[in-house]
Amino acid sequence: MGQKGFYFDMTICIGCKTCQVACKDKNELPVEVLFRKVRTFEGGKYPKPWVYHLSMSCNHCAEPKCVKNCPTGALYKRKDGIVAHNRERCIGCQYCVWSCPYGAPNYLEEEGKSGKCDMCADLIDKGKNPACVDACMMRALHFGDLEELKAKYGGTSNIKVLPDSGITKPSILINPKPIAKKGV
Amino acid sequence: MGEWPLIIFTLAMQAAAGVCLWTVYFETKKNGADFRLSTPVALGLSAVAMIVSLFHLGTPVKAINSLSNLSNSWLSREILFSGTFLTLLAVSVFLQRANLKNERLKKFCTYLNGIAGCLVVFSMAMVYMNSIKPAWESWNTLVDFYATALVLGGVILVMSSRKEMGDKLLGMNLILVVVVLLQIALLPNFLVGLGAGNAAAQASVKLIHDDYGAIMFLRWLLVLGGMILMLLSQVRKKQDMGCLYMAAAALVAGQVMGRYLFYAVGVATGIGLV
């Protein structure tokens, strides 16, 4: 079974945050906790201002630092590459929060445990799409086998505002706007 | 900043490890001193550290789960080494109370506690060096943790076993001066390294410069002042207790401030901070 991943087309994302809301709703997250977050980056000046949006959740990395560092084994990789989280085992030490360069794990204060995107594994196991993918009205988000996504759409996991992909080898492919490309 | 349980845990555990390392040092000296209090004090410190560490956890009742990833996680190893260290100290205190006259066993316990203490400090440093905060990932963390262990351990040993130490105190003080000076000498290199690092590393430098510069200055002033006072207390014919107590207070305060800074200036590499 291949590594599952996300594809995000930045060139058509309008930053409406529907994916973020759908994720929050699906996971019943408290105020200030987001498993998927849309960030907006802007700059430049007239006549060349620029703006782009970046929708990101857990990247279900091939070499996830959170899984390696988690002392309880609560974070683990499934056969399909999804980084899942067993809340029963979690002790709320927050070491995963200190380990992820994408800020994916959140600390859930009320529960005294961490939590993160599991790619809606329960829906995937039923043959459905993750909530964020189905909610995107621009069809900017896709999920699937990473190799298949790469063959179909291409994309990169290295853009200007992201940590180097060599740290954890994230399973994310992005079609960046020219201004977001690394080295521009 | 809500990291006080970790500040207390790391400082107390490192102090306990430091006490054990200094006990080994004195054991290797000819006519090694017999510290009746050093092991019970180290036991007390490590017990306090373990209890306080639970306050950092969101779900402390499941703390035992933290031993489940020993093959990969330095945090798991840290807890294992800390627990082993605590157990060894408890056994040593028990043997001491039982008044066993077996010198070889006593020596064996002293060395074993020293090795365990060394491993605790090492694993503790590795926990932070494997995070994604450049200010913690640096080798400076390892140097800082061992230096803190030696300084706090030394102070506590002096305070608890000064009489047994006699004239051997000066040798320890000189080693401590070297440790502190080495730490200070490496500081510019650490800061320059951060300044040349990614945006998160530079954010740490900015925090030190803008918000915590005064605390950092005061920290080093206290540590250096404490060292000078400690040396002065030994120079006079009779040990100057007032000077010694002031030195101890300054050194402990300096190390607490240093650890507070360690947590306060850690900025994570993340989206937009690369």
Coordinates of C-alpha atoms in Angstrom, one line a residue:
Chain A
M1 CA 0.0 0.0 0.0
G2 CA 1.5 3.4 -1.0
Q3 CA 1.9 6.5 1.1
K4 CA -1.3 8.6 1.2
G5 CA -0.9 12.3 0.8
F6 CA -2.5 15.6 -0.1
Y7 CA -2.2 17.7 -3.2
F8 CA -2.9 21.5 -2.9
D9 CA -3.3 23.8 -5.8
M10 CA -2.4 27.2 -4.5
T11 CA -3.0 28.8 -7.9
I12 CA -6.8 28.3 -7.6
C13 CA -7.2 28.6 -3.8
I14 CA -9.2 31.7 -2.9
G15 CA -8.6 31.5 0.9
C16 CA -12.2 30.9 1.8
K17 CA -11.2 28.6 4.7
T18 CA -14.1 26.2 4.0
C19 CA -11.6 23.3 4.4
Q20 CA -10.5 24.7 7.8
V21 CA -14.1 24.9 8.9
A22 CA -15.0 21.5 7.6
C23 CA -12.1 20.0 9.5
K24 CA -12.9 21.8 12.7
D25 CA -16.5 20.6 12.4
K26 CA -15.6 17.0 11.6
N27 CA -13.2 16.8 14.5
E28 CA -15.4 18.8 16.9
L29 CA -12.4 21.0 17.9
P30 CA -12.5 23.7 20.6
V31 CA -11.9 27.4 20.1
E32 CA -8.4 28.2 19.0
V33 CA -7.6 24.6 17.9
L34 CA -7.3 23.9 14.2
F35 CA -6.1 20.6 12.6
R36 CA -6.1 22.3 9.2
K37 CA -5.3 25.9 8.9
V38 CA -5.4 28.4 6.0
R39 CA -2.6 31.0 6.1
T40 CA -2.4 34.0 3.9
F41 CA 0.9 35.5 2.9
E42 CA 1.0 38.9 1.2
G43 CA 3.5 41.5 0.3
G44 CA 5.0 43.7 -2.5
K45 CA 3.7 47.1 -3.4
Y46 CA 1.9 48.9 -6.3
P47 CA 2.1 48.1 -9.1
K48 CA 3.2 44.6 -8.1
P49 CA 1.4 43.5 -4.9
W50 CA 1.1 39.7 -4.3
V51 CA -0.9 37.4 -2.1
Y52 CA -1.3 33.6 -1.8
H53 CA -3.0 31.2 0.5
L54 CA -1.7 28.0 2.0
S55 CA -4.0 25.3 3.4
M56 CA -2.1 22.9 5.5
S57 CA -2.8 20.1 8.0
C58 CA -0.6 17.2 9.1
N59 CA 1.5 16.2 6.1
H60 CA 1.7 12.6 7.2
C61 CA 5.4 12.7 6.6
A62 CA 7.4 9.7 5.5
E63 CA 9.8 10.3 8.3
P64 CA 7.6 12.0 11.0
K65 CA 9.6 13.4 13.9
C66 CA 6.5 13.4 16.0
V67 CA 6.2 9.6 15.7
K68 CA 9.9 9.1 16.5
N69 CA 9.8 11.4 19.5
C70 CA 6.4 10.5 21.0
P71 CA 7.4 8.6 24.2
T72 CA 4.1 6.7 24.4
G73 CA 3.7 5.3 20.9
A74 CA 0.4 7.1 20.8
L75 CA 1.5 8.5 17.4
Y76 CA 2.1 5.9 14.8
K77 CA 2.2 5.3 11.1
R78 CA -0.5 3.2 9.5
K79 CA 0.2 0.9 6.6
D80 CA -1.2 3.5 4.2
G81 CA 1.3 6.0 5.6
I82 CA -1.3 8.1 7.6
V83 CA 0.2 9.4 10.8
A84 CA -2.6 8.4 13.3
H85 CA -3.0 9.2 16.9
N86 CA -4.2 6.9 19.7
R87 CA -5.7 9.3 22.2
E88 CA -6.0 6.6 24.8
R89 CA -2.2 6.2 25.0
C90 CA -1.5 10.0 24.9
I91 CA -0.3 11.5 28.2
G92 CA -0.3 15.1 27.0
C93 CA 3.5 15.7 27.3
Q94 CA 3.4 17.9 24.2
Y95 CA 6.7 16.6 22.8
C96 CA 4.9 16.1 19.4
V97 CA 4.1 19.9 19.4
W98 CA 7.9 20.5 19.8
S99 CA 8.7 18.0 17.1
C100 CA 6.6 19.0 14.1
P101 CA 8.1 21.7 11.8
Y102 CA 4.6 22.2 10.3
G103 CA 2.8 22.8 13.7
A104 CA 0.4 20.0 13.0
P105 CA -0.1 18.5 16.5
N106 CA -2.2 20.7 18.8
Y107 CA -2.5 20.5 22.5
L108 CA -6.1 20.1 23.6
E109 CA -6.1 21.9 27.0
E110 CA -9.5 20.5 28.2
E111 CA -8.6 16.9 27.3
G112 CA -5.1 17.1 28.6
K113 CA -3.9 15.4 25.4
S114 CA -2.6 16.2 22.0
G115 CA -4.6 15.9 18.8
K116 CA -3.9 16.1 15.1
C117 CA -5.3 15.5 11.6
D118 CA -5.6 11.8 10.8
M119 CA -6.6 12.5 7.2
C120 CA -10.2 11.5 8.4
A121 CA -9.0 7.9 8.5
D122 CA -12.4 6.7 9.5
L123 CA -13.9 8.2 6.3
I124 CA -11.0 6.9 4.2
D125 CA -11.6 3.4 5.6
K126 CA -15.2 3.6 4.3
G127 CA -14.0 4.6 0.9
K128 CA -14.8 8.3 1.3
N129 CA -12.7 11.5 1.1
P130 CA -11.3 13.5 4.0
A131 CA -13.8 16.3 5.1
C132 CA -11.5 19.1 3.9
V133 CA -11.2 17.6 0.4
D134 CA -14.9 17.3 -0.1
A135 CA -15.6 20.7 1.3
C136 CA -13.2 22.6 -1.0
M137 CA -15.4 24.5 -3.5
M138 CA -12.5 25.3 -5.7
R139 CA -11.4 21.7 -5.9
A140 CA -7.9 22.9 -4.8
L141 CA -7.5 20.0 -2.4
H142 CA -7.1 16.4 -3.3
F143 CA -5.9 13.3 -1.5
G144 CA -4.8 9.9 -2.5
D145 CA -1.7 7.8 -3.2
L146 CA 1.2 10.2 -3.2
E147 CA 2.8 8.7 -6.2
E148 CA -0.4 8.8 -8.2
L149 CA -1.0 12.4 -7.2
K150 CA 2.5 13.2 -8.3
A151 CA 2.0 11.5 -11.7
K152 CA -1.3 13.3 -12.2
Y153 CA -0.6 16.8 -10.9
G154 CA 3.2 17.1 -10.2
G155 CA 3.9 19.7 -7.5
T156 CA 6.5 20.2 -4.8
S157 CA 6.7 20.0 -1.1
N158 CA 9.3 22.8 -1.0
I159 CA 8.0 26.4 -1.2
K160 CA 9.3 29.6 0.2
V161 CA 7.4 29.6 3.6
L162 CA 7.8 25.9 4.4
P163 CA 10.5 24.2 6.3
D164 CA 12.9 22.1 4.2
S165 CA 11.2 18.9 3.2
G166 CA 14.4 17.0 4.0
I167 CA 13.6 17.3 7.7
T168 CA 10.6 15.0 7.7
K169 CA 9.8 14.2 4.1
P170 CA 6.2 15.5 4.1
S171 CA 3.5 13.7 1.9
I172 CA 2.2 17.0 0.4
L173 CA 2.4 18.2 -3.1
I174 CA 1.8 21.9 -3.8
N175 CA 1.3 23.7 -7.1
P176 CA 2.7 27.0 -6.0
K177 CA 2.1 30.5 -7.4
P178 CA 5.3 31.8 -8.9
I179 CA 5.9 34.2 -6.0
A180 CA 5.7 31.3 -3.5
K181 CA 8.3 29.2 -5.2
K182 CA 11.6 28.7 -3.4
G183 CA 14.4 30.9 -4.6
V184 CA 12.1 33.6 -6.1
Chain B
M1 CA 5.4 30.9 30.2
G2 CA 3.9 27.7 31.6
E3 CA 7.1 25.6 31.8
W4 CA 7.7 25.9 35.5
P5 CA 7.3 22.1 36.1
L6 CA 9.9 21.5 33.5
I7 CA 12.2 24.2 34.9
I8 CA 12.0 22.6 38.3
F9 CA 12.3 19.0 36.9
T10 CA 15.4 19.7 34.9
L11 CA 17.1 21.7 37.5
A12 CA 16.4 19.4 40.4
M13 CA 17.3 16.3 38.4
Q14 CA 20.5 17.9 37.1
A15 CA 21.4 19.0 40.6
A16 CA 21.0 15.4 41.9
A17 CA 23.1 14.2 39.0
G18 CA 25.7 16.8 39.8
V19 CA 25.9 15.8 43.5
C20 CA 26.6 12.2 42.4
L21 CA 29.2 13.3 39.8
W22 CA 31.0 15.3 42.5
T23 CA 30.8 12.4 44.9
V24 CA 32.6 10.3 42.3
Y25 CA 35.2 13.0 41.9
F26 CA 35.9 13.1 45.6
E27 CA 35.9 9.3 45.7
T28 CA 38.7 9.2 43.2
K29 CA 40.8 11.5 45.4
K30 CA 43.1 10.0 48.0
N31 CA 41.5 9.8 51.4
G32 CA 38.1 10.3 49.7
A33 CA 35.7 12.1 52.0
D34 CA 32.7 10.2 53.3
F35 CA 29.6 12.2 52.5
R36 CA 26.8 11.0 54.7
L37 CA 24.3 13.5 53.3
S38 CA 25.1 13.6 49.6
T39 CA 23.1 10.5 48.6
P40 CA 20.0 11.3 50.7
V41 CA 20.0 14.9 49.3
A42 CA 20.4 13.6 45.7
L43 CA 17.5 11.1 46.4
G44 CA 15.3 13.9 47.7
L45 CA 16.1 16.2 44.7
S46 CA 15.4 13.5 42.2
A47 CA 12.2 12.4 43.9
V48 CA 11.0 16.1 43.9
A49 CA 11.9 16.3 40.2
M50 CA 10.0 13.2 39.3
I51 CA 6.9 14.3 41.2
V52 CA 7.0 17.9 39.7
S53 CA 7.5 16.5 36.2
L54 CA 4.0 15.0 36.4
F55 CA 2.5 18.5 36.6
H56 CA 3.7 19.1 33.0
L57 CA 1.6 16.3 31.7
G58 CA -2.0 16.8 30.6
T59 CA -2.9 13.2 31.7
P60 CA -0.4 12.3 34.5
V61 CA -2.3 9.1 35.5
K62 CA -1.0 7.5 32.3
A63 CA 2.5 8.7 32.9
I64 CA 3.8 5.1 32.7
N65 CA 2.9 5.0 29.0
S66 CA 6.0 7.3 28.5
L67 CA 8.2 4.2 28.6
S68 CA 6.7 2.8 25.5
N69 CA 9.0 4.1 22.8
L70 CA 12.5 3.4 24.2
S71 CA 13.9 2.4 20.8
N72 CA 13.2 5.8 19.2
S73 CA 12.3 8.5 21.7
W74 CA 14.8 10.3 23.9
L75 CA 11.9 11.4 26.1
S76 CA 11.2 7.7 26.8
R77 CA 14.9 7.1 27.6
E78 CA 15.0 10.2 29.8
I79 CA 12.1 8.9 31.9
L80 CA 13.8 5.4 32.1
F81 CA 17.1 6.8 33.1
S82 CA 15.5 9.2 35.6
G83 CA 13.5 6.4 37.2
T84 CA 16.6 4.1 37.3
F85 CA 18.6 6.9 38.8
L86 CA 16.0 7.5 41.5
T87 CA 15.8 3.8 42.3
L88 CA 19.6 3.4 42.5
L89 CA 19.7 6.4 44.9
A90 CA 17.0 4.9 47.0
V91 CA 18.9 1.6 47.2
S92 CA 22.1 3.4 48.1
V93 CA 20.4 5.3 50.9
F94 CA 18.9 2.1 52.2
L95 CA 22.4 0.4 52.2
Q96 CA 23.8 3.5 53.9
R97 CA 21.1 3.4 56.6
A98 CA 21.7 -0.3 57.1
N99 CA 25.2 0.7 58.1
L100 CA 27.0 -1.8 56.0
K101 CA 30.7 -1.7 56.3
N102 CA 31.4 -3.1 52.9
E103 CA 33.6 -0.4 51.3
R104 CA 33.7 -2.0 47.9
L105 CA 29.9 -2.0 47.7
K106 CA 29.8 1.6 48.8
K107 CA 32.3 2.5 46.1
F108 CA 30.3 0.5 43.5
C109 CA 27.1 2.4 44.5
T110 CA 28.9 5.8 44.2
Y111 CA 30.2 5.0 40.7
L112 CA 26.9 3.5 39.6
N113 CA 25.0 6.6 40.7
G114 CA 27.5 8.8 38.9
I115 CA 27.1 6.9 35.7
A116 CA 23.3 7.0 36.0
G117 CA 23.3 10.7 36.7
C118 CA 25.5 11.3 33.7
L119 CA 23.0 9.3 31.5
V120 CA 20.1 11.3 32.9
V121 CA 21.7 14.6 32.0
F122 CA 22.7 13.4 28.5
S123 CA 19.2 12.0 27.7
M124 CA 17.6 15.2 29.0
A125 CA 19.8 17.3 26.6
M126 CA 19.0 14.9 23.7
V127 CA 15.2 15.5 24.3
Y128 CA 15.7 19.2 23.5
M129 CA 18.3 18.7 20.8
N130 CA 15.8 16.5 18.9
S131 CA 13.1 19.2 18.9
I132 CA 12.5 21.7 16.1
K133 CA 13.6 24.8 18.1
P134 CA 17.0 25.9 16.9
A135 CA 17.9 27.5 20.2
W136 CA 17.5 24.0 21.8
E137 CA 18.9 21.9 18.9
S138 CA 22.3 23.5 19.5
W139 CA 25.2 21.7 21.3
N140 CA 24.9 24.5 23.7
T141 CA 22.0 22.6 25.4
L142 CA 24.4 19.7 26.2
V143 CA 27.0 22.1 27.6
D144 CA 24.5 24.1 29.5
F145 CA 22.8 21.0 31.1
Y146 CA 26.1 19.5 32.3
A147 CA 27.4 22.8 33.5
T148 CA 24.2 23.3 35.5
A149 CA 24.6 19.8 36.9
L150 CA 28.1 20.5 38.1
V151 CA 27.4 24.0 39.4
L152 CA 24.2 23.1 41.3
G153 CA 25.5 19.7 42.4
G154 CA 28.7 21.5 43.7
V155 CA 26.7 24.1 45.6
I156 CA 24.4 21.5 47.2
L157 CA 27.4 19.3 48.1
V158 CA 29.2 22.2 49.7
M159 CA 26.1 23.2 51.6
S160 CA 25.3 19.7 52.8
S161 CA 28.8 18.2 53.4
R162 CA 31.1 21.2 54.0
K163 CA 32.7 19.7 57.1
E164 CA 33.6 16.4 55.5
M165 CA 35.0 18.2 52.5
G166 CA 37.6 20.1 54.5
D167 CA 40.4 21.5 52.4
K168 CA 39.3 19.6 49.2
L169 CA 36.8 22.4 48.4
L170 CA 39.3 24.6 46.6
G171 CA 40.0 21.9 43.9
M172 CA 36.2 21.6 43.2
N173 CA 35.9 25.4 43.1
L174 CA 38.7 25.7 40.5
I175 CA 37.0 23.1 38.3
L176 CA 33.7 25.0 38.6
V177 CA 35.4 28.2 37.6
V178 CA 36.7 26.5 34.5
V179 CA 33.3 25.1 33.7
V180 CA 31.6 28.5 34.0
L181 CA 34.3 30.3 32.1
L182 CA 34.0 27.6 29.3
Q183 CA 30.2 28.2 29.2
I184 CA 30.7 31.9 28.9
A185 CA 33.4 31.6 26.3
L186 CA 31.1 29.4 24.1
L187 CA 28.1 31.8 24.5
P188 CA 29.1 34.3 21.7
N189 CA 29.6 31.3 19.3
F190 CA 26.1 30.0 20.2
L191 CA 24.5 33.5 19.6
V192 CA 26.3 34.0 16.4
G193 CA 25.2 30.6 15.2
L194 CA 21.6 31.4 16.0
G195 CA 21.9 34.8 14.2
A196 CA 23.1 33.0 11.1
G197 CA 20.4 30.4 11.3
N198 CA 16.8 30.3 10.0
A199 CA 14.0 32.7 10.9
A200 CA 13.1 30.8 14.0
A201 CA 16.7 30.9 15.2
Q202 CA 16.8 34.7 14.5
A203 CA 13.5 35.1 16.3
S204 CA 15.2 33.6 19.4
V205 CA 18.1 36.1 19.1
K206 CA 15.6 38.9 18.8
L207 CA 13.8 37.7 22.0
I208 CA 17.1 37.6 23.8
H209 CA 18.0 41.1 22.5
D210 CA 14.6 42.8 22.9
D211 CA 13.0 41.1 25.9
Y212 CA 15.4 39.0 27.9
G213 CA 18.8 40.8 27.5
A214 CA 18.6 42.2 31.1
I215 CA 17.8 38.7 32.6
M216 CA 20.6 37.2 30.6
F217 CA 23.1 39.8 31.8
L218 CA 21.9 39.4 35.4
R219 CA 22.1 35.6 35.1
W220 CA 25.8 35.7 34.1
L221 CA 26.5 38.4 36.7
L222 CA 25.1 36.2 39.4
V223 CA 26.9 33.1 38.2
L224 CA 30.3 34.9 37.9
G225 CA 29.7 36.8 41.2
G226 CA 28.8 33.6 42.9
M227 CA 31.9 31.9 41.7
I228 CA 34.1 34.8 42.9
L229 CA 32.4 34.8 46.3
M230 CA 32.9 31.0 46.6
L231 CA 36.6 31.3 45.8
L232 CA 36.9 34.2 48.3
S233 CA 35.3 32.2 51.0
Q234 CA 38.1 29.6 50.6
V235 CA 41.0 32.1 50.5
R236 CA 40.7 33.2 54.1
K237 CA 42.1 31.0 56.8
K238 CA 38.7 30.1 58.3
Q239 CA 36.0 29.4 55.9
D240 CA 33.8 32.4 55.6
M241 CA 30.2 31.1 56.0
G242 CA 28.5 34.3 55.1
C243 CA 30.4 34.5 51.9
L244 CA 29.7 30.9 51.1
Y245 CA 26.0 31.2 51.6
M246 CA 25.8 34.3 49.4
A247 CA 27.8 32.5 46.8
A248 CA 25.4 29.6 46.9
A249 CA 22.4 31.8 46.7
A250 CA 23.8 33.7 43.7
L251 CA 24.8 30.5 41.9
V252 CA 21.4 28.9 42.4
A253 CA 19.5 32.1 41.3
G254 CA 21.8 32.4 38.3
Q255 CA 21.0 28.8 37.2
V256 CA 17.3 29.2 37.7
M257 CA 17.3 32.3 35.6
G258 CA 19.4 30.5 32.9
R259 CA 16.8 27.7 32.7
Y260 CA 13.9 30.2 32.6
L261 CA 15.6 31.8 29.6
F262 CA 16.2 28.5 28.0
Y263 CA 12.5 27.8 27.8
A264 CA 11.5 31.5 27.1
V265 CA 13.7 32.0 24.0
G266 CA 13.0 28.7 22.3
V267 CA 11.2 29.4 19.0
A268 CA 10.0 26.6 16.8
T269 CA 10.8 26.3 13.1
G270 CA 7.5 26.4 11.4
I271 CA 5.4 27.6 8.5
G272 CA 6.5 31.1 7.7
L273 CA 9.5 30.8 10.1
V274 CA 12.1 29.1 7.9

